Amino acid sequence: MAAQRHYDELARQLSAFGAVKRDMARILPHDCPAGSAAVLTLLKRYGDMRMGKLAELLAVDMSVASRHVAHVADRGWIERNADPADKRSRILTLTDEGLRQLDLLNELTTQLLADRLSDWSDDEVNELIALMTRLRDSFGDCRATATRTPA
């Protein structure tokens, strides 16, 4: 187990990571904010789904998910079709236009990372990926985890 001072520094670095996320959000097209990009990404990764599943994956309230879905649906990036199993529910489906938008987002993000990390070696980028993956795995499914209070 690492020393307490290392966890203190890690907490500071994670707090400062917001600047990286803000810089990445700045490159998004004006009509595709981060929440919309997340909806498209999740539909690409997991396929068609109901709104409740999307809200769960986004780790947001249904009302927030509904706003994001309305935004992307208004732009033709997704379709909301009746669920054959329950006509009151809707199945969200990524459209071809949504796939094109997602391709654009991926190009923009990849280019930004390539620019910002141009002085990093492939090994360093691979190490960062591995460590970030391990960190995320250590937290497990944050959506289903109850808040813990320090002992």
Coordinates of C-alpha atoms in Angstrom, one line a residue:
M1 CA 0.0 0.0 0.0
A2 CA 1.3 3.4 -0.9
A3 CA 2.1 6.1 1.7
Q4 CA -0.6 8.5 2.8
R5 CA 1.3 11.4 1.2
H6 CA 1.0 9.7 -2.2
Y7 CA -2.8 9.5 -1.9
D8 CA -2.9 13.1 -0.9
E9 CA -0.9 14.1 -4.0
L10 CA -3.1 11.8 -6.2
A11 CA -6.2 13.5 -4.8
R12 CA -4.7 16.9 -5.8
Q13 CA -3.8 15.7 -9.2
L14 CA -7.3 14.2 -9.8
S15 CA -8.9 17.5 -8.8
A16 CA -6.6 19.3 -11.2
F17 CA -7.6 16.9 -14.0
G18 CA -10.7 19.0 -14.5
A19 CA -8.5 21.3 -16.6
V20 CA -7.8 18.5 -19.0
K21 CA -11.5 17.6 -19.2
R22 CA -12.4 21.3 -19.8
D23 CA -9.8 21.6 -22.6
M24 CA -11.2 18.5 -24.2
A25 CA -14.8 19.9 -23.9
R26 CA -13.7 23.1 -25.7
I27 CA -13.0 21.2 -28.9
L28 CA -16.5 19.8 -29.2
P29 CA -18.7 21.3 -31.8
H30 CA -21.0 24.0 -30.4
D31 CA -24.1 21.8 -31.1
C32 CA -22.6 18.7 -29.4
P33 CA -21.8 19.3 -25.7
A34 CA -20.2 16.6 -23.5
G35 CA -23.5 15.1 -22.4
S36 CA -24.6 14.6 -26.0
A37 CA -21.2 13.1 -26.9
A38 CA -21.6 10.7 -24.0
V39 CA -25.0 9.6 -25.2
L40 CA -23.6 8.8 -28.7
T41 CA -20.6 7.0 -27.3
L42 CA -22.7 4.8 -25.0
L43 CA -25.1 3.9 -27.8
K44 CA -22.2 3.0 -30.0
R45 CA -20.5 0.9 -27.3
Y46 CA -23.6 -0.9 -25.9
G47 CA -26.1 -0.8 -28.8
D48 CA -29.8 0.1 -28.7
M49 CA -31.2 0.6 -25.2
R50 CA -34.0 2.1 -23.1
M51 CA -33.8 5.5 -21.5
G52 CA -33.4 4.0 -18.0
K53 CA -30.4 2.0 -19.0
L54 CA -28.8 5.1 -20.6
A55 CA -29.4 7.1 -17.4
E56 CA -27.8 4.3 -15.4
L57 CA -24.8 4.2 -17.7
L58 CA -24.5 8.0 -17.6
A59 CA -24.9 7.9 -13.8
V60 CA -27.5 10.7 -14.0
D61 CA -31.1 11.3 -13.1
M62 CA -33.7 10.4 -15.8
S63 CA -34.5 14.1 -16.3
V64 CA -30.9 14.8 -17.2
A65 CA -30.7 11.8 -19.5
S66 CA -34.0 13.0 -21.1
R67 CA -32.5 16.4 -21.9
H68 CA -29.4 14.8 -23.5
V69 CA -31.6 12.5 -25.5
A70 CA -33.9 15.2 -26.7
H71 CA -30.8 17.2 -27.8
V72 CA -29.3 14.4 -29.9
A73 CA -32.7 13.3 -31.2
D74 CA -33.5 16.9 -32.4
R75 CA -30.3 16.7 -34.5
G76 CA -31.1 13.4 -36.0
W77 CA -28.2 11.6 -34.3
I78 CA -30.5 9.0 -32.6
E79 CA -34.0 7.7 -33.1
R80 CA -36.5 7.0 -30.3
N81 CA -38.6 4.0 -31.4
A82 CA -41.4 2.2 -29.6
D83 CA -40.2 -0.8 -27.5
P84 CA -42.0 -3.8 -28.9
A85 CA -42.1 -5.3 -25.4
D86 CA -43.6 -2.2 -23.8
K87 CA -45.2 0.4 -26.1
R88 CA -44.9 3.0 -23.4
S89 CA -41.1 2.8 -23.5
R90 CA -38.7 3.9 -26.2
I91 CA -35.6 2.2 -27.6
L92 CA -32.8 4.6 -28.4
T93 CA -30.9 3.8 -31.6
L94 CA -27.9 5.5 -33.1
T95 CA -28.5 6.8 -36.6
D96 CA -26.0 7.0 -39.5
E97 CA -25.8 10.7 -38.9
G98 CA -25.1 10.0 -35.3
L99 CA -22.3 7.7 -36.3
R100 CA -20.8 10.4 -38.5
Q101 CA -21.0 12.9 -35.6
L102 CA -19.3 10.3 -33.4
D103 CA -16.5 9.9 -36.0
L104 CA -16.0 13.6 -36.0
L105 CA -15.8 13.7 -32.2
N106 CA -13.3 10.9 -32.2
E107 CA -11.2 12.7 -34.8
L108 CA -11.2 15.9 -32.8
T109 CA -10.4 14.2 -29.5
T110 CA -7.6 12.1 -31.1
Q111 CA -6.0 15.1 -32.7
L112 CA -6.1 17.1 -29.4
L113 CA -4.5 14.2 -27.5
A114 CA -1.9 13.8 -30.3
D115 CA -1.1 17.5 -30.1
R116 CA -0.9 17.8 -26.3
L117 CA 1.0 14.5 -25.9
S118 CA 3.3 14.9 -28.9
D119 CA 6.4 14.8 -26.6
W120 CA 5.3 11.5 -25.0
S121 CA 6.6 8.2 -26.2
D122 CA 4.3 5.3 -27.2
D123 CA 5.4 3.5 -24.1
E124 CA 4.4 6.5 -21.9
V125 CA 1.0 6.7 -23.5
N126 CA 0.5 3.0 -23.1
E127 CA 1.5 3.2 -19.5
L128 CA -1.0 6.0 -18.9
I129 CA -3.7 4.0 -20.5
A130 CA -2.9 1.0 -18.4
L131 CA -2.8 3.0 -15.2
M132 CA -6.0 4.9 -15.9
T133 CA -7.7 1.6 -16.8
R134 CA -6.5 0.1 -13.5
L135 CA -7.6 3.1 -11.5
R136 CA -11.1 2.9 -13.1
D137 CA -11.3 -0.8 -12.4
S138 CA -10.3 -0.2 -8.8
F139 CA -13.4 1.9 -8.4
G140 CA -15.6 -0.7 -9.9
D141 CA -19.1 0.2 -10.9
C142 CA -19.5 3.6 -9.3
R143 CA -23.2 3.8 -10.2
A144 CA -24.1 0.8 -8.0
T145 CA -21.7 1.6 -5.1
A146 CA -23.1 3.2 -1.9
T147 CA -21.3 6.2 -0.6
R148 CA -18.7 5.2 1.9
T149 CA -17.9 7.3 5.0
P150 CA -14.3 7.3 6.4
A151 CA -13.8 5.1 9.5

